[in-house]
XYZ file of C-alpha atoms in Angstrom:
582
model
C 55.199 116.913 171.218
C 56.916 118.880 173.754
C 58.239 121.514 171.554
C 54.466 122.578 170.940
C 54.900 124.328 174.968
C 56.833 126.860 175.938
C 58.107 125.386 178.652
C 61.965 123.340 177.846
C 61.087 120.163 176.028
C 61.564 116.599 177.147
C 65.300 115.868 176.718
C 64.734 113.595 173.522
C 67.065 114.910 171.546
C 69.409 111.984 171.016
C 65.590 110.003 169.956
C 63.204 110.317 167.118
C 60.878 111.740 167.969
C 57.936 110.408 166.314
C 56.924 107.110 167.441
C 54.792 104.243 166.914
C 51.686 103.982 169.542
C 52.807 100.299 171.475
C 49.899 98.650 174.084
C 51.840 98.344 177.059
C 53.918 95.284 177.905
C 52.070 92.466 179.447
C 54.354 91.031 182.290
C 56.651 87.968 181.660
C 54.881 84.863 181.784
C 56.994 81.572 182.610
C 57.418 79.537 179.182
C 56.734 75.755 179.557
C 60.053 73.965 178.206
C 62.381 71.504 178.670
C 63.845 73.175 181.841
C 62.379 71.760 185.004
C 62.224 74.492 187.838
C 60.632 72.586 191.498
C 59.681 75.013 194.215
C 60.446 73.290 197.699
C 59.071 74.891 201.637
C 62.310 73.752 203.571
C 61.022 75.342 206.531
C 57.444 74.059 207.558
C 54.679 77.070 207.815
C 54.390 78.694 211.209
C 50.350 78.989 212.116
C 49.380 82.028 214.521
C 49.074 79.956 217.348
C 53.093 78.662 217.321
C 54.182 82.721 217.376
C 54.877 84.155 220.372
C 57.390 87.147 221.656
C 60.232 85.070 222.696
C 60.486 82.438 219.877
C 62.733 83.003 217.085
C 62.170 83.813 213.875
C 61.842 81.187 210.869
C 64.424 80.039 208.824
C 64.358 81.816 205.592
C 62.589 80.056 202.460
C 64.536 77.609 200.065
C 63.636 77.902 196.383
C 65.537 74.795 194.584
C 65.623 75.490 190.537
C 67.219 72.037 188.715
C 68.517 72.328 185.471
C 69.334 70.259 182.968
C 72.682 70.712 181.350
C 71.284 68.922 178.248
C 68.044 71.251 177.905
C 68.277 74.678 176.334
C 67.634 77.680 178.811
C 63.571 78.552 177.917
C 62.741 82.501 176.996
C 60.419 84.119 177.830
C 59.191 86.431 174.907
C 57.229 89.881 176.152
C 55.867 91.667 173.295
C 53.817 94.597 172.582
C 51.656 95.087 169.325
C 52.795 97.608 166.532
C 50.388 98.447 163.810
C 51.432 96.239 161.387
C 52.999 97.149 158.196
C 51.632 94.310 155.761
C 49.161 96.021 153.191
C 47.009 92.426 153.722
C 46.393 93.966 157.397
C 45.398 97.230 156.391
C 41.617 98.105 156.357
C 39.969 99.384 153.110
C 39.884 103.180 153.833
C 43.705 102.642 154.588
C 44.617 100.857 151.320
C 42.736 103.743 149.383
C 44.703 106.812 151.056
C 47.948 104.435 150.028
C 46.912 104.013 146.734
C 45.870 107.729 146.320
C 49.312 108.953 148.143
C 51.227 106.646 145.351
C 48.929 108.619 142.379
C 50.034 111.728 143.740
C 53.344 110.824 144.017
C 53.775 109.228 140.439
C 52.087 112.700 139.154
C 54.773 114.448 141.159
C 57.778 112.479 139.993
C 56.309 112.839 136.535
C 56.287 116.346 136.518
C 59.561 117.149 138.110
C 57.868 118.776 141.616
C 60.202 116.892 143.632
C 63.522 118.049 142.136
C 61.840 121.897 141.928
C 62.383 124.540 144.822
C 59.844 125.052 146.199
C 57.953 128.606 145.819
C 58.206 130.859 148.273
C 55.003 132.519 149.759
C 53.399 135.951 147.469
C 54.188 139.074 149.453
C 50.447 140.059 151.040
C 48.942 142.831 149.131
C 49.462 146.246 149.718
C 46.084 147.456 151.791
C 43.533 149.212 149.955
C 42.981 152.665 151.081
C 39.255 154.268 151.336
C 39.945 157.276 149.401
C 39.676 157.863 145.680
C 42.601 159.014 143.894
C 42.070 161.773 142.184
C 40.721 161.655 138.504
C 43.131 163.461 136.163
C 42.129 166.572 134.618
C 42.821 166.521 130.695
C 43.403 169.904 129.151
C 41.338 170.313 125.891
C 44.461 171.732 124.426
C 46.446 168.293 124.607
C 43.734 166.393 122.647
C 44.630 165.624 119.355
C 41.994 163.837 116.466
C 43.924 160.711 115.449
C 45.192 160.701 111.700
C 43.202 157.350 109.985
C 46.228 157.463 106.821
C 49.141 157.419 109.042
C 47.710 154.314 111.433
C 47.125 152.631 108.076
C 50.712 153.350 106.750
C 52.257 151.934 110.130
C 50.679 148.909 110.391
C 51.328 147.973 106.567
C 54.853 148.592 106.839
C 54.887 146.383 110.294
C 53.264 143.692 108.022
C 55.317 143.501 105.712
C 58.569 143.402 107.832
C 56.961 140.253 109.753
C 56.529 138.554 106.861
C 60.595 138.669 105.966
C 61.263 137.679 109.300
C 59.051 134.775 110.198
C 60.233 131.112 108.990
C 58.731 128.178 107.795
C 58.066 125.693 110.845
C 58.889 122.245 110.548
C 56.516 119.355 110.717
C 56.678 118.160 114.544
C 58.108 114.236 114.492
C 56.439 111.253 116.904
C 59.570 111.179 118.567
C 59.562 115.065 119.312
C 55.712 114.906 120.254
C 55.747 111.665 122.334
C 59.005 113.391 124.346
C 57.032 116.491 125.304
C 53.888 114.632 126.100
C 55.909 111.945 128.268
C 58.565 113.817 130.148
C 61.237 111.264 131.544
C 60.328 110.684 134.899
C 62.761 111.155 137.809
C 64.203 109.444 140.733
C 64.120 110.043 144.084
C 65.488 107.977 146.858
C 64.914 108.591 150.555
C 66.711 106.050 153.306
C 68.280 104.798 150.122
C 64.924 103.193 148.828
C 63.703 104.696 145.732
C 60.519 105.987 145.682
C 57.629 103.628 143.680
C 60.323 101.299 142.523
C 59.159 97.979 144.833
C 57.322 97.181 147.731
C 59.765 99.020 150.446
C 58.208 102.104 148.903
C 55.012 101.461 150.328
C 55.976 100.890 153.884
C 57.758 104.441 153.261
C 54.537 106.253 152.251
C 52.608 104.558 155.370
C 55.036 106.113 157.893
C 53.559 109.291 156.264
C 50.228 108.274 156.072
C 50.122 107.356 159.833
C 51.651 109.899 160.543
C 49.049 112.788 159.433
C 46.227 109.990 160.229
C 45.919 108.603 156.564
C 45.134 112.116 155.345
C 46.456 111.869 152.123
C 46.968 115.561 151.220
C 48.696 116.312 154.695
C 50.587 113.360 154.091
C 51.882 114.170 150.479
C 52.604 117.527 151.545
C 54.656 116.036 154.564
C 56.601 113.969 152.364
C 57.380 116.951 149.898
C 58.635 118.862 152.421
C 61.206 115.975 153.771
C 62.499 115.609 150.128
C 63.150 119.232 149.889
C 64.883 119.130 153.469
C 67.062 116.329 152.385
C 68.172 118.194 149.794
C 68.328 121.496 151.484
C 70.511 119.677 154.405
C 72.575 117.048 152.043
C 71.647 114.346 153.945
C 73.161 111.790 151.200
C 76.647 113.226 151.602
C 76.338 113.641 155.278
C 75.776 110.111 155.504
C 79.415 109.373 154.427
C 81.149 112.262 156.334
C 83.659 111.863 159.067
C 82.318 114.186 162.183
C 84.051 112.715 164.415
C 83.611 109.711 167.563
C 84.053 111.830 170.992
C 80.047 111.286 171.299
C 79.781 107.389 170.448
C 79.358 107.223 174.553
C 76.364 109.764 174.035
C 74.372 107.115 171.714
C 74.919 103.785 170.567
C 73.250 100.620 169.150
C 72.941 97.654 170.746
C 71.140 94.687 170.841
C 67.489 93.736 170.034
C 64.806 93.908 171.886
C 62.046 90.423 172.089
C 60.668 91.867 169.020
C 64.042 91.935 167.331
C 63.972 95.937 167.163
C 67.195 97.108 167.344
C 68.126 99.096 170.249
C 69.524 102.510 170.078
C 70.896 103.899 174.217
C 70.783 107.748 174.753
C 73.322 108.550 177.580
C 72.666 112.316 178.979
C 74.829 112.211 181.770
C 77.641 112.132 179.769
C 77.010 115.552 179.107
C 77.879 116.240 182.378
C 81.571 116.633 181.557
C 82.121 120.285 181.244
C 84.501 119.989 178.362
C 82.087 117.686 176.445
C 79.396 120.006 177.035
C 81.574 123.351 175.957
C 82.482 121.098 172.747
C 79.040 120.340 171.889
C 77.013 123.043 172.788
C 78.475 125.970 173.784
C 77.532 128.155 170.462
C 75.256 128.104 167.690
C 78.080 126.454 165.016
C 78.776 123.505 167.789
C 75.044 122.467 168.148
C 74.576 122.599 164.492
C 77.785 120.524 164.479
C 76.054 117.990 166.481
C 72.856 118.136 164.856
C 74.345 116.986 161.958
C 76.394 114.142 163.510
C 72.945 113.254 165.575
C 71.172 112.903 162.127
C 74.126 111.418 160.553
C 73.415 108.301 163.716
C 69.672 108.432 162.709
C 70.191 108.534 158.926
C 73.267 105.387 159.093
C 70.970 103.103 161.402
C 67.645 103.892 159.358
C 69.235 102.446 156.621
C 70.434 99.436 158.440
C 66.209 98.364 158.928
C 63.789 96.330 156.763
C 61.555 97.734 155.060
C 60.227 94.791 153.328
C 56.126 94.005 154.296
C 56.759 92.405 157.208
C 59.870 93.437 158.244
C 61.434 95.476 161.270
C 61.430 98.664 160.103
C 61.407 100.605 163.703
C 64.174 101.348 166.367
C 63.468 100.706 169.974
C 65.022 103.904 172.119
C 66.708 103.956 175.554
C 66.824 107.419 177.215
C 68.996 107.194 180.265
C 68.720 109.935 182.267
C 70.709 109.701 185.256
C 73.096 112.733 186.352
C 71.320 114.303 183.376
C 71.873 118.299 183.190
C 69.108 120.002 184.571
C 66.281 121.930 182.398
C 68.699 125.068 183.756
C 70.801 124.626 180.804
C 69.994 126.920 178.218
C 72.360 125.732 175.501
C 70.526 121.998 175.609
C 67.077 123.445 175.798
C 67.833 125.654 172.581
C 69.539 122.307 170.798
C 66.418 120.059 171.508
C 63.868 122.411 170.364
C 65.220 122.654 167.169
C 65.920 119.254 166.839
C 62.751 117.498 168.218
C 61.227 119.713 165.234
C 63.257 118.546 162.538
C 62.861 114.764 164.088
C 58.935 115.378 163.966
C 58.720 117.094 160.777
C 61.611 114.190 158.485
C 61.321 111.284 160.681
C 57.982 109.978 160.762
C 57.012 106.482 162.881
C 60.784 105.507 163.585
C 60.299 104.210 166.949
C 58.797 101.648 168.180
C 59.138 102.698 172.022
C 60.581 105.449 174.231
C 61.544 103.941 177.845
C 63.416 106.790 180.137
C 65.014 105.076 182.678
C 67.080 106.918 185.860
C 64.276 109.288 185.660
C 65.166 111.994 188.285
C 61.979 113.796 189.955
C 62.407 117.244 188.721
C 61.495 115.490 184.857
C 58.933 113.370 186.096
C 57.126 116.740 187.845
C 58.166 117.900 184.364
C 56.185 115.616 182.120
C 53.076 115.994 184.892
C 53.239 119.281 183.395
C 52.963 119.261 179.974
C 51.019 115.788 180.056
C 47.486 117.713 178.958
C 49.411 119.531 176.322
C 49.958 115.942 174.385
C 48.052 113.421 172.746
C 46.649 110.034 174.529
C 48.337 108.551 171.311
C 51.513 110.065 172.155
C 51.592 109.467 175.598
C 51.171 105.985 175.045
C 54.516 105.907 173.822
C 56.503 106.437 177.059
C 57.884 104.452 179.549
C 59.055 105.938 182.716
C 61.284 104.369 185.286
C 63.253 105.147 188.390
C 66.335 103.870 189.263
C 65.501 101.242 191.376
C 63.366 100.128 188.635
C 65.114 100.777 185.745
C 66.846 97.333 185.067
C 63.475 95.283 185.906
C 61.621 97.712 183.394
C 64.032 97.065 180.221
C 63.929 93.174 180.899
C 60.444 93.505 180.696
C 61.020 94.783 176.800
C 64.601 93.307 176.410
C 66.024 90.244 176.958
C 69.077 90.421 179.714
C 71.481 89.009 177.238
C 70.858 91.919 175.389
C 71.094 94.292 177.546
C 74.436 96.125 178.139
C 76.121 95.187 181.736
C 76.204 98.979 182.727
C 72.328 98.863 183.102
C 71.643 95.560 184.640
C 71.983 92.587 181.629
C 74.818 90.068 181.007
C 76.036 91.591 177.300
C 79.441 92.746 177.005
C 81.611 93.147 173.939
C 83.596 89.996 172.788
C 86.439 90.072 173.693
C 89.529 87.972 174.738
C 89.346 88.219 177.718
C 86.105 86.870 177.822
C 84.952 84.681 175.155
C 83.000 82.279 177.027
C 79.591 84.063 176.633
C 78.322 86.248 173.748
C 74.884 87.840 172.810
C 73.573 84.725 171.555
C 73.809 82.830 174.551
C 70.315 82.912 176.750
C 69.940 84.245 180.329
C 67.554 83.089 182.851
C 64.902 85.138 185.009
C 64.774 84.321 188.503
C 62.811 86.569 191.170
C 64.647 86.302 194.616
C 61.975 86.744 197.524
C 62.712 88.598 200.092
C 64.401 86.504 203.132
C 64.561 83.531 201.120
C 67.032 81.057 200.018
C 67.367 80.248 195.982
C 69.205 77.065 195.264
C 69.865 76.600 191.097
C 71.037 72.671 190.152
C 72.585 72.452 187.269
C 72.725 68.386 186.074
C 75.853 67.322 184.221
C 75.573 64.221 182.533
C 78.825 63.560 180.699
C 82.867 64.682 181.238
C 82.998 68.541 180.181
C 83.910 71.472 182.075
C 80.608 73.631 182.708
C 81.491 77.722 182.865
C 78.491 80.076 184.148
C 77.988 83.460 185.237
C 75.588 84.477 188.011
C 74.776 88.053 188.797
C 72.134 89.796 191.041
C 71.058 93.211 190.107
C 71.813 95.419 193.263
C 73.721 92.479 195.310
C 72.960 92.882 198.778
C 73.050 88.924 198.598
C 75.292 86.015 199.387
C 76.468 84.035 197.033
C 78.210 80.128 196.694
C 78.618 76.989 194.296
C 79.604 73.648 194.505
C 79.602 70.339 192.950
C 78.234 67.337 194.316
C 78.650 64.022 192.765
C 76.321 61.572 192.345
C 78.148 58.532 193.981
C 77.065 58.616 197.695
C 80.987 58.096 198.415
C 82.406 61.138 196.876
C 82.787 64.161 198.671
C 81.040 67.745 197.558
C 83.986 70.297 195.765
C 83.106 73.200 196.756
C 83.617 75.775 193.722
C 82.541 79.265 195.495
C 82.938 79.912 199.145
C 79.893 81.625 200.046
C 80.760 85.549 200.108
C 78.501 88.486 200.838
C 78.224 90.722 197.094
C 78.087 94.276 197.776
C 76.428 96.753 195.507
C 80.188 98.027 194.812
C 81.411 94.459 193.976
C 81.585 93.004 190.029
C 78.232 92.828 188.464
C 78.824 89.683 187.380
C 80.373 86.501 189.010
C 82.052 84.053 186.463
C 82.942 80.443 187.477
C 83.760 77.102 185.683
C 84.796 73.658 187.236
C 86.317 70.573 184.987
C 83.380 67.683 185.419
C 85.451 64.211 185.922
C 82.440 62.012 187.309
C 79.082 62.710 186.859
C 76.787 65.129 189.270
C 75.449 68.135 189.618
C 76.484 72.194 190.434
C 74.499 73.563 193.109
C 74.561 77.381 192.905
C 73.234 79.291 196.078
C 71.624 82.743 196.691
C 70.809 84.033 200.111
C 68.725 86.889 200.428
C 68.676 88.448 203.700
C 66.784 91.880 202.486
C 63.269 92.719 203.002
C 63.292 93.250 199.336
C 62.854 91.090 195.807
C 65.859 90.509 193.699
C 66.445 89.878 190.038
C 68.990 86.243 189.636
C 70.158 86.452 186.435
C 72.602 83.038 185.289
C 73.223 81.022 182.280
C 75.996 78.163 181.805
C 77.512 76.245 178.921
C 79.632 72.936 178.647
C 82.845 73.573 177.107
C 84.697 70.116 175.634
C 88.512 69.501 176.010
C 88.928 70.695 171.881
C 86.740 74.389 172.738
C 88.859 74.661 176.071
C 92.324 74.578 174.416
C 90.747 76.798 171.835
C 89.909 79.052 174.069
C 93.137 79.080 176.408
C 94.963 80.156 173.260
C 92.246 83.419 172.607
C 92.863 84.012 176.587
C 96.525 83.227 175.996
C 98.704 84.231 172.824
C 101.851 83.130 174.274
C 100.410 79.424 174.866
C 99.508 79.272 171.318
C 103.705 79.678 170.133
C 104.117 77.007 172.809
C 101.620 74.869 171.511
C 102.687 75.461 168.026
C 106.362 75.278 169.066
C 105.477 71.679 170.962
C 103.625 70.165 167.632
C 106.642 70.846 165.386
C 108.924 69.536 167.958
C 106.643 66.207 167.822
C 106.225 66.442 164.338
C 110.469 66.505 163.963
C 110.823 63.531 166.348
C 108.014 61.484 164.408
C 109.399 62.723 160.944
C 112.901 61.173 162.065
C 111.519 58.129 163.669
C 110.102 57.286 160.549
C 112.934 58.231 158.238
C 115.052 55.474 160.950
C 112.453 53.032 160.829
C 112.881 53.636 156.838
C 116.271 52.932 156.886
C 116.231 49.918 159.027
C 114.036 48.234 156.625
C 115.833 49.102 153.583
C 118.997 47.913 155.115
C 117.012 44.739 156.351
C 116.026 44.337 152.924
C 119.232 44.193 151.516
C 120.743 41.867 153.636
C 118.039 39.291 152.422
C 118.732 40.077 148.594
C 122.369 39.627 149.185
C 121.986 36.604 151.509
C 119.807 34.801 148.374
C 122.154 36.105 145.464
C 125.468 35.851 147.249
C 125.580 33.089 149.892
């Protein structure tokens, strides 16, 4: 990849580097479901005739969207194809370079080459020089004619003396000869899934076989050499060392993408803090420090996939580059070289996509640079996106849900403060046109209070609700005065309105620009039981009163009874002693 220039690689160090070769996303389509979305031309069309200078412009465009509060949200699924990772799939010529990789590693872990150092390379010979050395010159005198009785004498006597010292052997035992012809074989593990011990193996070995083209040798030797690293490194007891958490802002997990790849978020500009930077990279010791917590990331969510035939066994990688340092910085050039190469060389096929978003120009003009230097293969990998596009790029490969709130989605971290809305709960897609109206119904058909949120990536809109009921007598609640969102205002607008008669919420998006926008929303019903439950999460203190109120009503009921007890004993008695004693 980029390290193969001499020019400052790609910043990809917080991402494997080797990834899997995607087609590229087809655009969302619009999934027929149980949601009913109507399109309706308030305004009538204005031919070339009715325009003239003076008259004024049209009203903008209304787009009504009704929804049913009974139907689920629809989702729209975008995938792109991964070579699969069932051996059923594979072609012939790739099922025989698997088979011949696992002969070649059986033979290996028979024989003990994996838990072996590995030789280093002969010293090259010394070079041979032209000329002759010159032949010795043996003086006549020195020459001496060799005495045939004394050789004879010597070698009897050495004889002899090997004769006392040499011992009867014992006859070798089937045990003895079965152990040396069948040496124990020995385990080796890597990602924590022993090698040749199930089917995970395989999908091990074809990460290495795709990733020196199913050449088997090239492949075997790859695979050598990671085992050796592994060992070299200590990669099993880095995996439970404590390095620290000042960099879980630098990368983190989160979410799935429509494939159900988990997402891993690589955050550059965080490096833009001085101190951060000085702590991480200011000296050969610090970057190896964070080498070793970056592969400690790699290594801990590696382990989290499945490799099972079938199963999701690749990460999907974010590279955010905004307010990224600049390829002036030495210290983060020097760090990603060597790590890219360690990524390439020990992590082969881990990702399933690279998407850059926030891409400043200088790394765009960048990558037009070393473009010829890599592979069609490899560039098929990438994803590039500016900042304006950078939140309609990862919905296009992630579902907003999913996606963090910082770059455009609805997903935030439980919490109490807000527990209305979690990962699990779907978002819907609506594109905005530009000087046009969106109306969203949302039909309630029973007593519940309804909660949504609403945001628009970018703002620059105005935005109300309000409930109108269905009897033509009521008057319309309105829930949200219409307000004009800024850019700088909340990303996301949160609302909720107790339903006492049956109608309908009417949410309202006026888009003045000259450009599209991205309406993101979804809504639940929340009953009166899930309300008080979640008044006490939003409220501690409520949940003493509460509890404080029920024992209070179960004292007064306990003592009611216990008089109502009494009053019918004593009523009791009064009979038996009225009968027995009158």
């Amino acid at each position: 990849m980029a390290d193969e220039t001499d020019a400052a690689p790609p910043p990809t160090l917080l991402a494997a580097a080797s990834v899997v070769p995607p087609e590229t996303a087809a655009p969302p389509e619009t999934a027929a479901s149980e949601e009913v979305l109507t399109v309706l031309d308030v305004a009538p069309p204005v031919t070339e005739k009715e325009v003239s200078p003076q008259k004024p412009p049209p009203p903008p465009e209304e787009v009504v969207a009704v929804v049913d509060s009974e139907k689920k949200v629809p989702q729209n699924l975008v995938s792109f194809k991964e070579e699969s990772n069932r051996l059923a799939d594979l072609s012939e010529s790739e099922r025989r370079a698997l088979e011949e990789l696992k002969q070649s590693v059986q033979e290996a872990l028979r024989n003990g080459i994996f838990t072996s150092q590995p030789q280093p390379p002969p010293p090259p010979p010394p070079p041979q020089s032209a000329e002759k050395p010159p032949e010795k010159i043996e003086e006549a005198s020195e020459k001496r004619e060799p005495n045939p009785v004394a050789e004879s004498e010597i070698s009897t006597q050495e004889e002899s003396a090997k004769d006392e010292n040499v011992k009867p052997t014992p006859n070798p035992t089937i045990e003895s000869i079965l152990k040396h012809e069948s040496p124990t074989q020995e385990d080796v593990s890597i990602w924590g899934i022993p090698l040749l011990k199930d089917e995970r193996s395989d999908m091990i070995l074809l990460k290495f076989l795709r990733a020196r083209e199913f050449k088997v040798k090239e492949a075997f030797a790859m695979l050598k050499n990671t085992i050796f690293w592994r060992k070299e490194f200590g990669i099993d007891a880095l995996v439970d060392d404590d390095l620290g958490e000042h960099l879980e802002k630098v990368v983190f997990m989160h979410g799935f993408d429509r494939d159900g790849h988990p997402v891993c978020y690589n955050v550059y500009g965080e490096f833009q803090n001085k101190e951060l930077y000085q702590k991480t990279f200011s000296d050969e010791e610090k970057r190896m420090k964070f080498l070793r917590w970056r592969i400690q990331f790699l290594e801990r969510s590696i382990r989290k996939l499945d490799f099972t035939p079938g199963g999701v066994n690749t990460i999907f990688q974010v590279n955010d580059l905004k307010n990224s340092p600049g390829p002036g910085k030495w210290e983060l050039r020097q760090a990603t070289k060597q790590a890219l190469q360690l990524l390439q060389d020990n992590y082969p096929e881990f990702v399933a996509k690279q998407v850059f978003i926030n891409v400043p120009w200088w790394y765009l003009a960048f990558y037009m640079m070393i473009s010829p230097f890599l592979t069609q293969r490899t560039k098929s990998k990438f994803v590039f996106a500016s900042p304006a596009k950078s939140a309609k790029t990862l919905f296009k490969y992630i579902s907003p849900e999913q996606v963090p709130i910082q770059y455009g989605g609805l997903s935030v971290d439980y919490c109490d403060c807000n527990p209305d809305f979690g990962i699990a709960d779907p978002v819907t897609e609506i594109t905005v046109k530009p000087s046009t109206k969106q109306t969203v119904e949302i039909l309630v058909s029973e007593q519940c209070v309804i909660v949504w949120e609403v945001r628009v990536v970018g703002w620059e809109v105005a935005y109300g609700a309000e409930f109108i009921p269905d009897a033509e007598d009521e008057y319309t609640v309105v829930v949200q005065k219409a307000t004009k969102m800024a850019p700088t205002d909340d990303p996301v607008m949160c609302n909720s309105f107790k339903i006492k008669e049956l109608g309908k919420i009417v949410i309202t998006i006026d888009n003045p620009t000259s450009k599209k926008k991205k309406l993101l929303y979804r809504f639940k019903k929340i009953l009166a039981l899930i309300l008080l439950y979640v008044l006490v999460l939003a409220f501690p203190s409520m949940y003493i009163l509460l509890l404080h109120g029920w024992l209070f009503i179960d004292i007064m009921l306990t003592l009611y009874i216990y008089e109502c007890y009494t009053a019918c004993v004593e009523h009791i008695c009064c009979i038996f002693t009225s009968v027995w004693f009158p």
